[in-house]
Coordinates of C-alpha atoms and ligand atoms in Angstrom, one line a residue:
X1 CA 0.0 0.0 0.0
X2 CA 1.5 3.3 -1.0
X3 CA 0.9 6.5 1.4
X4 CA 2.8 9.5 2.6
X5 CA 2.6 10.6 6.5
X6 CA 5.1 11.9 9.0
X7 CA 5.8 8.7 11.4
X8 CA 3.9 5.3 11.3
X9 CA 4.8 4.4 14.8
X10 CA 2.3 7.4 15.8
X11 CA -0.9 5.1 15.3
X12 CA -1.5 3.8 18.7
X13 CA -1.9 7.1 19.7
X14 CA -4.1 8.1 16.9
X15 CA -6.3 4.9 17.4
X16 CA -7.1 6.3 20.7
X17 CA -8.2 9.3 19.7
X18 CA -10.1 8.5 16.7
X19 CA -12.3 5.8 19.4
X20 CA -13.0 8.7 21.6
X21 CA -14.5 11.1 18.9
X22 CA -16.2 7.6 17.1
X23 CA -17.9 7.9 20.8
X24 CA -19.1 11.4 20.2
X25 CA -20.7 10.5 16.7
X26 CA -23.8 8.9 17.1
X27 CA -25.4 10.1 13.9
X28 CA -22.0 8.5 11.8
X29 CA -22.5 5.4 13.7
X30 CA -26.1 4.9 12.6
X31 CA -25.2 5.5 9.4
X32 CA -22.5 3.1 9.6
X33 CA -24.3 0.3 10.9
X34 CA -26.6 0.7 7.9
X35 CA -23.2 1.0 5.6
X36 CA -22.4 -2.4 6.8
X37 CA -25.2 -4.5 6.1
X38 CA -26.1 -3.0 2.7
X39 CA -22.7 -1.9 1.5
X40 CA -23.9 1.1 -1.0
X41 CA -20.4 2.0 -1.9
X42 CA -19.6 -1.7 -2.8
X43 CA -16.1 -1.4 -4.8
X44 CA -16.2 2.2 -5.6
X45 CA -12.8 4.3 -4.7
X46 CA -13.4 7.4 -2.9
X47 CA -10.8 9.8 -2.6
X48 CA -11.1 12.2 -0.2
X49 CA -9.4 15.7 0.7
X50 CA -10.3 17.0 4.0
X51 CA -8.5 18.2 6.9
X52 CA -7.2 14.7 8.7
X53 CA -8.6 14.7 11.7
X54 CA -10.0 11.9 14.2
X55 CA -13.3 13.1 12.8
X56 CA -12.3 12.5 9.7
X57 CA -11.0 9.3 10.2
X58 CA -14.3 8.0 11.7
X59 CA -15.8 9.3 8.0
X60 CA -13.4 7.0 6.1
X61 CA -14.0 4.0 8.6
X62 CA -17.8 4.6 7.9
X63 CA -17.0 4.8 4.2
X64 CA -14.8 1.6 4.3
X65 CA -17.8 -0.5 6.2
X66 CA -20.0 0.7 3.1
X67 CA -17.7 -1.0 1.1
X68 CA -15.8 1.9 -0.7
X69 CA -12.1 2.1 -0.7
X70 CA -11.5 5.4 0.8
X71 CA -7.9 7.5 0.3
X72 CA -7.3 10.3 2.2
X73 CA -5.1 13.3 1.7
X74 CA -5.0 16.8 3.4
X75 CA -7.2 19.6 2.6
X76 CA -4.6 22.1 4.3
X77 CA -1.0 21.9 5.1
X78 CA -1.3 22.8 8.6
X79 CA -4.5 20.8 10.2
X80 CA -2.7 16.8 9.2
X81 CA -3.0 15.3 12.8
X82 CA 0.1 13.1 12.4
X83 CA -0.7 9.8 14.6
X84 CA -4.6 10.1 13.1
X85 CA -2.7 9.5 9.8
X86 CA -0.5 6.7 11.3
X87 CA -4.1 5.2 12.7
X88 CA -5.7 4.9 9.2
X89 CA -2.7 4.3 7.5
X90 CA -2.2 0.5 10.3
X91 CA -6.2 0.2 9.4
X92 CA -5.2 -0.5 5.8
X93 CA -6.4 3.2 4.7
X94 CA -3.6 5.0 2.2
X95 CA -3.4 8.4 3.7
X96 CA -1.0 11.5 1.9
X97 CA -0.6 14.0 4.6
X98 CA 1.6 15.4 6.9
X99 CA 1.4 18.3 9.2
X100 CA 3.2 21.4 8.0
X101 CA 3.8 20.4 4.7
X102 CA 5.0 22.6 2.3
X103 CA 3.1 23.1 -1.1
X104 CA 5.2 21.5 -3.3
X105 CA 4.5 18.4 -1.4
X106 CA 0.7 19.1 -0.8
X107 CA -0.1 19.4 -4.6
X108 CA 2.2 15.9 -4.7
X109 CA -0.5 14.5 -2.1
X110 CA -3.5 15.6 -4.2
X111 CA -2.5 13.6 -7.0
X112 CA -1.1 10.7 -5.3
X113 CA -4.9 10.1 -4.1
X114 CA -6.5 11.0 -7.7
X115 CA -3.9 8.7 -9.1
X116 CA -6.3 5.7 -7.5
X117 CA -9.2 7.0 -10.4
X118 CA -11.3 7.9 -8.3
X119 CA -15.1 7.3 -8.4
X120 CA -16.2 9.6 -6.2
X121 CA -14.0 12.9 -5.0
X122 CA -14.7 14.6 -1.3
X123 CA -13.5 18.3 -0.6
X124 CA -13.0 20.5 2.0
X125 CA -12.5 23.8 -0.2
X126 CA -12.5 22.3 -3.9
X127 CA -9.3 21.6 -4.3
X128 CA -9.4 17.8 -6.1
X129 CA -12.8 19.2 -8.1
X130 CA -9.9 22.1 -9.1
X131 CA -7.7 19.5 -9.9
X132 CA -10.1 17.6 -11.7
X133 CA -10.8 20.3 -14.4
X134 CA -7.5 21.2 -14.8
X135 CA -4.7 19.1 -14.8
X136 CA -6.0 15.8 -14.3
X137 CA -9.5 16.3 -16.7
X138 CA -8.7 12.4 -18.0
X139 CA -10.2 11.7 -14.7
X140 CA -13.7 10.3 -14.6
X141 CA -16.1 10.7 -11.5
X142 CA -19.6 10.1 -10.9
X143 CA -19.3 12.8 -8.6
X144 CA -18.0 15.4 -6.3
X145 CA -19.0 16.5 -2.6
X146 CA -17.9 19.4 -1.0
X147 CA -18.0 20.6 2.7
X148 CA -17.3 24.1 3.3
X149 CA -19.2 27.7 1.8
X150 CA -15.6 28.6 -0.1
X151 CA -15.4 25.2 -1.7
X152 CA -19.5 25.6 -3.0
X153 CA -18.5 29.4 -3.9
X154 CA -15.7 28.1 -6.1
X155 CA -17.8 25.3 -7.6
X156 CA -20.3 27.5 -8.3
X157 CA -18.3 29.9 -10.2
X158 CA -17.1 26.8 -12.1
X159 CA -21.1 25.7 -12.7
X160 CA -21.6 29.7 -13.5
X161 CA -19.1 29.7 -16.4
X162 CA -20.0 26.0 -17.7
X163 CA -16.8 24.6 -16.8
X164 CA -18.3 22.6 -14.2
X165 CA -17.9 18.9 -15.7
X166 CA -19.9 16.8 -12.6
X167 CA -22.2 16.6 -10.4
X168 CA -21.6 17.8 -7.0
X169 CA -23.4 17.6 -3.6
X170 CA -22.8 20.5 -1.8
X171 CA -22.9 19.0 2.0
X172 CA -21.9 22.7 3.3
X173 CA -25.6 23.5 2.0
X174 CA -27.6 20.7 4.0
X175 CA -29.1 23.1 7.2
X176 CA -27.5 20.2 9.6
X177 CA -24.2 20.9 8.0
X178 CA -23.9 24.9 8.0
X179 CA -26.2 25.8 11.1
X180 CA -24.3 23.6 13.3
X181 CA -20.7 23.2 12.1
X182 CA -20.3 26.8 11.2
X183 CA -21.7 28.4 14.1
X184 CA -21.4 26.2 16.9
X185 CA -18.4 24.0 15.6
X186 CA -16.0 27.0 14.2
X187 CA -17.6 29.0 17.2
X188 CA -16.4 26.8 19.7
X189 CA -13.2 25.4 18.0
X190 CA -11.7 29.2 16.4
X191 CA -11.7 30.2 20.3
X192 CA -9.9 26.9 21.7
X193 CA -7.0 28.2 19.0
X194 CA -6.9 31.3 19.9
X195 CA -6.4 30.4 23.3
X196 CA -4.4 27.2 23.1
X197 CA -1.9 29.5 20.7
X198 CA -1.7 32.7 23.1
X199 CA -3.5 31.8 26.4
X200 CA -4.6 35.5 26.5
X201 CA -8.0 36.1 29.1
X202 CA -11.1 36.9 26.8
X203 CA -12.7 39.1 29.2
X204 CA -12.5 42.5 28.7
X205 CA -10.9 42.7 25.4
X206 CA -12.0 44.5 22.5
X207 CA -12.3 41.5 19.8
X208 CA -13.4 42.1 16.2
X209 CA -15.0 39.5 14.4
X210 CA -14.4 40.1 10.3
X211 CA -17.3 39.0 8.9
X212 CA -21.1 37.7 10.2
X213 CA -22.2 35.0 8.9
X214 CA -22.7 31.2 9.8
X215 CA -18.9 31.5 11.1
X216 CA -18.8 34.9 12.6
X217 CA -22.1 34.8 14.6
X218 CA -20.7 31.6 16.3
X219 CA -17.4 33.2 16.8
X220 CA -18.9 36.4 18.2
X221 CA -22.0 34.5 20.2
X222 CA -19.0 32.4 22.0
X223 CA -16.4 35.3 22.7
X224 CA -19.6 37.4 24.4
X225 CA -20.3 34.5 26.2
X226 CA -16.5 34.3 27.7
X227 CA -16.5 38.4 28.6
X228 CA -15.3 39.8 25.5
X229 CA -16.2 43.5 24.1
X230 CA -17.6 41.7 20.8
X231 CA -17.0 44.2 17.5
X232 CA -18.3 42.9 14.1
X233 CA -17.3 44.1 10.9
X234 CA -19.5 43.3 7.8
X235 CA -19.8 44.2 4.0
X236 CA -23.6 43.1 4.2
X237 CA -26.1 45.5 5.3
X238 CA -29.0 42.7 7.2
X239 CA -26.0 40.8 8.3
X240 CA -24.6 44.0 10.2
X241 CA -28.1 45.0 11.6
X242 CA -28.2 41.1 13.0
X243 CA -25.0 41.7 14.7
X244 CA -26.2 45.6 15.9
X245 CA -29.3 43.9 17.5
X246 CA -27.7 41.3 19.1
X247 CA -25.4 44.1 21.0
X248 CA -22.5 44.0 19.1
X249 CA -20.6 47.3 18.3
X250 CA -20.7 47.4 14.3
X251 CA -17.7 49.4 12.5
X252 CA -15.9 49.5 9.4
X253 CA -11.9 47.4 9.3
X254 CA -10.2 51.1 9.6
X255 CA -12.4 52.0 13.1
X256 CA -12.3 48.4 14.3
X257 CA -8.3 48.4 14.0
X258 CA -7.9 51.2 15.9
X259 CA -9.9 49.7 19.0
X260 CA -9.1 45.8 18.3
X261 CA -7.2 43.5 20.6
X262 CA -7.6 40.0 18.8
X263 CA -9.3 40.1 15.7
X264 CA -10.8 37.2 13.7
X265 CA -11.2 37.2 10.1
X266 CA -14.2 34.7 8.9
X267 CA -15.2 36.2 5.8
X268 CA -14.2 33.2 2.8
X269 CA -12.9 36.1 1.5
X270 CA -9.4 37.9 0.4
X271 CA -7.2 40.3 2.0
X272 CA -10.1 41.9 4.9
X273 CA -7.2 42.8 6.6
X274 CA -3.9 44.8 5.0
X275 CA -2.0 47.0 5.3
X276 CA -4.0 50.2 5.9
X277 CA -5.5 48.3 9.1
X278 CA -2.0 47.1 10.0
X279 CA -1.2 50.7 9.7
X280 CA -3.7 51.8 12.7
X281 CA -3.4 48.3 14.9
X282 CA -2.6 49.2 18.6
X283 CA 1.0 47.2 20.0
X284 CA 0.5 43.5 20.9
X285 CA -2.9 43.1 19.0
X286 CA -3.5 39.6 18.3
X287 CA -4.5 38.5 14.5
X288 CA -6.1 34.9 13.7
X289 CA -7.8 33.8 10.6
X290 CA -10.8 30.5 10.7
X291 CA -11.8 31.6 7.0
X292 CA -11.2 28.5 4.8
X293 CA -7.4 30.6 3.3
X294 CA -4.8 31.7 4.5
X295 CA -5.6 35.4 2.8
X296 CA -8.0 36.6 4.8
X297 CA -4.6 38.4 6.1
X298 CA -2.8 39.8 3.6
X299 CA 0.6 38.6 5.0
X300 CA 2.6 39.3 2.3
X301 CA 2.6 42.6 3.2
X302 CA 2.8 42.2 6.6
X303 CA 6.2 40.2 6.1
X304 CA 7.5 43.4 3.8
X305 CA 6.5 45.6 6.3
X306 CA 8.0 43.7 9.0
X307 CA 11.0 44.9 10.7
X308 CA 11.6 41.4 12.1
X309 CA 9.2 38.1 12.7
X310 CA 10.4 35.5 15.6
X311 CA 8.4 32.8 17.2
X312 CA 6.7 33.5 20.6
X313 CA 5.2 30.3 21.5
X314 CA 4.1 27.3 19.4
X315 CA 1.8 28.6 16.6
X316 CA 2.1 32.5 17.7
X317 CA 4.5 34.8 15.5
X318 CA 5.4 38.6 16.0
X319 CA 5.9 40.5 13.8
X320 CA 7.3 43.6 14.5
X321 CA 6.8 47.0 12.7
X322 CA 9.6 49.8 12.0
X323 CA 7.6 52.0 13.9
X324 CA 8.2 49.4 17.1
X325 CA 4.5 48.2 17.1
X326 CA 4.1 44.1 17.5
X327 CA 1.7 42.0 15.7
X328 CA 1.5 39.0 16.3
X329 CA -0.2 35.9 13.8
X330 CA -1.8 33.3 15.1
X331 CA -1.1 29.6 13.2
X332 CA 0.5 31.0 10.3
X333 CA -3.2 33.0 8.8
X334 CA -4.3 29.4 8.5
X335 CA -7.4 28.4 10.0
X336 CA -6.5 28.8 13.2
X337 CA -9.1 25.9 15.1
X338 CA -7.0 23.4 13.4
X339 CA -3.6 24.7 12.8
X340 CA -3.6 25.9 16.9
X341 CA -6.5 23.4 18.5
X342 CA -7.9 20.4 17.0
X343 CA -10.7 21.6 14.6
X344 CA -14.5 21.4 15.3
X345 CA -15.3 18.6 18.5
X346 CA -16.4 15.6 17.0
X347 CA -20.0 15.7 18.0
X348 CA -20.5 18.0 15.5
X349 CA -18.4 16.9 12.8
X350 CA -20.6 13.7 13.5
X351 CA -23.6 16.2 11.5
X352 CA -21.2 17.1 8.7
X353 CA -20.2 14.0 8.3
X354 CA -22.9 11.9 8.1
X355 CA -23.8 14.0 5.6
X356 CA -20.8 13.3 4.2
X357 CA -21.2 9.7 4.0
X358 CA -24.9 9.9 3.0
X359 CA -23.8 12.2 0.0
X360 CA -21.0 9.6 -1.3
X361 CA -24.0 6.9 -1.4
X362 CA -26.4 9.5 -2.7
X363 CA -24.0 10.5 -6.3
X364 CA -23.1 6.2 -6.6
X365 CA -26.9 5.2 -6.3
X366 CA -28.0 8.2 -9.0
X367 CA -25.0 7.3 -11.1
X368 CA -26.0 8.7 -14.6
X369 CA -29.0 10.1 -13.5
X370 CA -27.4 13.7 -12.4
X371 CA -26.4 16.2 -14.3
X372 CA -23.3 18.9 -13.5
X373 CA -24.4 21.1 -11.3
X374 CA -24.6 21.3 -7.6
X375 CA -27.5 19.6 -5.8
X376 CA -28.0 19.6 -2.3
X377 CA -29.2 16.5 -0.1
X378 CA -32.6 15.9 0.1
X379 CA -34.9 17.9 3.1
X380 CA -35.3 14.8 4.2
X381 CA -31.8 13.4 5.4
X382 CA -31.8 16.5 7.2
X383 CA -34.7 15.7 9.1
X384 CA -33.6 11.9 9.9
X385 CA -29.8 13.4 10.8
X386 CA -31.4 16.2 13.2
X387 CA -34.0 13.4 14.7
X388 CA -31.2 11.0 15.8
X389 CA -28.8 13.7 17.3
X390 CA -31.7 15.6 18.9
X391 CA -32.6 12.2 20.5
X392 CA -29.0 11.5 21.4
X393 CA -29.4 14.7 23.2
X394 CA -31.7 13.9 25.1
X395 CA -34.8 15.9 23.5
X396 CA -38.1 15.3 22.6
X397 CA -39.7 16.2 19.3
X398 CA -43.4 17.6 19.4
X399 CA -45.7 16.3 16.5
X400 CA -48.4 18.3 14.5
X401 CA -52.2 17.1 15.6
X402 CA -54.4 16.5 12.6
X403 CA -56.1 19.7 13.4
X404 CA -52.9 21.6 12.8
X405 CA -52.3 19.9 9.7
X406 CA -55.4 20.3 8.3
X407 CA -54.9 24.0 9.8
X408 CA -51.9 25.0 8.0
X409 CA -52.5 23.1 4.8
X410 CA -55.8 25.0 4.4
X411 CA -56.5 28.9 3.6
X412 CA -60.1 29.4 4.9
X413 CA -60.0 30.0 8.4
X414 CA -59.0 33.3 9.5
X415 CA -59.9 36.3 12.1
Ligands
NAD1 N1 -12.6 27.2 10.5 C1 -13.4 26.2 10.1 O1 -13.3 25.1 10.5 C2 -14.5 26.6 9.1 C3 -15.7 25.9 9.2 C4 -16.7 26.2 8.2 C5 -16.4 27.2 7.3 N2 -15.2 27.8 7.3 C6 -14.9 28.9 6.3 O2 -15.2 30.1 6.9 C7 -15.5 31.1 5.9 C8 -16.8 31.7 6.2 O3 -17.9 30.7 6.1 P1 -19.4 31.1 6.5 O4 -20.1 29.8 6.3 O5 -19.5 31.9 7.7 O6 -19.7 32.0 5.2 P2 -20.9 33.1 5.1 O7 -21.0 33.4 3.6 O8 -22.1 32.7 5.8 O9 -20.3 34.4 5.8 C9 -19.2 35.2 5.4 C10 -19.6 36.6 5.7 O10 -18.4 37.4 5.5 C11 -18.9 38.7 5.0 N3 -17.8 39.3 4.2 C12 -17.3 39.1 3.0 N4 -16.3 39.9 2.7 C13 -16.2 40.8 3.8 C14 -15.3 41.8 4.1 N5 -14.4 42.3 3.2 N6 -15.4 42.4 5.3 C15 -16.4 42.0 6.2 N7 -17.2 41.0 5.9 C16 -17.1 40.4 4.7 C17 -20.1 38.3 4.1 O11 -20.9 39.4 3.8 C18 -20.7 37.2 4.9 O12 -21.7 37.7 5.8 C19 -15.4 30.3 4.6 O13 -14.1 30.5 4.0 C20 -15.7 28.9 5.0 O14 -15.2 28.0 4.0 C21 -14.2 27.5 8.2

């Protein structure tokens, strides 16, 4: 078996780990037990790119009992948990990843899994479904999923301009994917890096959250609740009245970098902070990125502006100005819940990935019937994924009478 990762002898380790968050994912587990009695995936190879994780892992054990052949390689260069890589790799799964590799040797791992031909591809930001329409368009798949809002952004471009050459699930679409990963998983998770990289007290700082939407609100909801002076900064009109009403002070970059201590970007989108907000940052203001790239931060021009750049602790840079002002970059600008912490806990990964698992099955049982474009899963694996983790939970469901039914199906009764 061929495969790429930093040290094999990491896996006892790893297998612990990926137990422990197979504990936390009920949903997965339902799924799986369903995987291996009917085998759906029966002989197809699945090659996945996602951040490898013990989450992840769990996925391509779940994806293994359905009978695929899964392959796993990194969806960024920073989040490779090295002994989950050994644990899939002694559990007969060929994994291309190690932590803190450079690009060169990323791209290498992207087509070391598409050299399997692939049936079915599995992103985390679009990068084999990139791949896929450029260099390596001999490539047939029934299919592509993707997981996260920048990879459905770029595959929607690509559907936009007709290059788009399969169909694809977007799983970052299904409502127990984004209302629950985004906001309660990167929330939760871009917080633990934060704090696990500088172990600076929350309370009573001034911390600007770039950009308010499924991310953001989680981010911000989370740093209120641990004391901090939330500020939000949005391009979107409704989405900065939401964060306004929900007591948040609302400002453009330029104001917010004035005022900021720790600022997080979340916005999917390019360069929302440079240089004329590095220009007004106070000393010893704290800069992290969860947004899918790292170029949220433009720190290109953060390095030419830099005096000098040294390590402070383990995944915290300074970088200090000629004017004698230090700023200091969390993980490298790259998503800092899994280049600093461990990326979202697993019991809500279990959500996004049962999705996951349920969208591979979904593109090999409609093979030929889909056309290229992006779908999304069915309402109803949504409701069945929400019913078993809500029960897990511990909560109970309320069902319509026949009087409400007939109520809101009908049009004649009013005042
Ligand atoms: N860290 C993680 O583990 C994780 C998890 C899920 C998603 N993501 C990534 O996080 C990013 C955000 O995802 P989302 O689901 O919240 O997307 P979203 O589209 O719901 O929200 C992004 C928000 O950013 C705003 N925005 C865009 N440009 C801006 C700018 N220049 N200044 C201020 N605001 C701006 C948009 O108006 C929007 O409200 C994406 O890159 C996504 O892939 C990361």
């Amino acid at each position: 078996m061929n495969f790429d990762i930093a040290n094999p002898d990491l896996a006892e380790g790893g297998a612990r780990r990926v137990a422990w968050a197979g504990r936390r994912m009920q949903v997965l587990e339902t799924v799986r037990k369903r995987f291996r009695d009917e085998k759906p995936l029966d002989g197809h190879v699945i090659a996945a790119c996602l951040h490898v994780t013990a989450e992840t892992a769990n996925l391509m054990l779940a994806l293994r009992d359905g009978g695929a052949e899964p392959i796993l390689c990194a969806s960024n260069p920073l989040s490779t948990q090295d002994d989950v890589a050994a644990a899939l790799v002694a559990e007969g799964i060929p994994v291309f990843a190690i932590r803190g590799e450079d690009d060169g040797t990323y791209y290498k791992h992207i087509h070391a899994v598409l050299d399997h031909a692939p049936a079915v591809t599995m992103d985390d930001g679009a990068d084999l479904a990139t791949i896929l329409h450029t260099d390596r368009r001999e490539i047939e798949v029934i299919g592509s999923t993707e997981e996260t809002t920048t990879g459905v952004i770029r595959l929607r471009a690509m559907a936009a301009d007709g290059t788009l050459r399969v169909p694809v699930v977007a799983v970052n679409d299904s409502a127990t994917k984004h209302l629950f990963d985004n906001h309660y998983g990167t929330g939760q998770s871009t917080l633990d890096g934060i704090i696990r990289a500088t172990n600076v007290l929350l309370a009573g700082q001034n911390l600007v959250v770039v950009g308010y939407g499924d991310c953001g609100r989680g981010v911000a909801n989370r740093a209120d609740g641990l004391g901090a002076k939330v500020i939000v900064v949005e391009v979107d009109p409704v989405r900065a009245l939401d964060a306004a009403m929900s007591g948040y002070r609302v400002m453009t970059a330029v104001e917010a970098a004035e005022v900021g201590d720790i600022f997080v970007t979340v916005t999917g989108n390019k360069h929302v902070l440079r240089q004329e907000h590095f220009d007004r940052m106070k000393d010893g203001v704290i800069l992290a990125n969860s947004g899918h790239f790292d170029i949220e931060i433009d720190l290109a021009s953060l390095h030419r502006a830099a005096k000098t750049r040294r390590p402070i602790r383990d995944n915290l840079e300074e970088f200090e100005l000629e004017d004698g002002r230090r700023l200091l970059v969390a993980a490298e600008g790259r998503l800092v819940n899994l280049g600093a912490a461990e990326g979202h806990p697993a019991d809500v990964m279990d959500m996004s990935f049962s999705n996951q698992a349920l969208a591979a099955e979904y593109l090999i049982t409609n093979e030929g019937k889909l056309e290229p474009k992006i779908y999304t899963l069915p309402p109803e694996i949504d409701q069945q994924v929400a019913s078993i983790k809500l029960a897990h939970l511990g909560g109970g469901l309320e069902t319509l009478t026949q009087v409400q039914i007939d109520y809101l199906s009908g049009w004649q009764e009013g005042t």
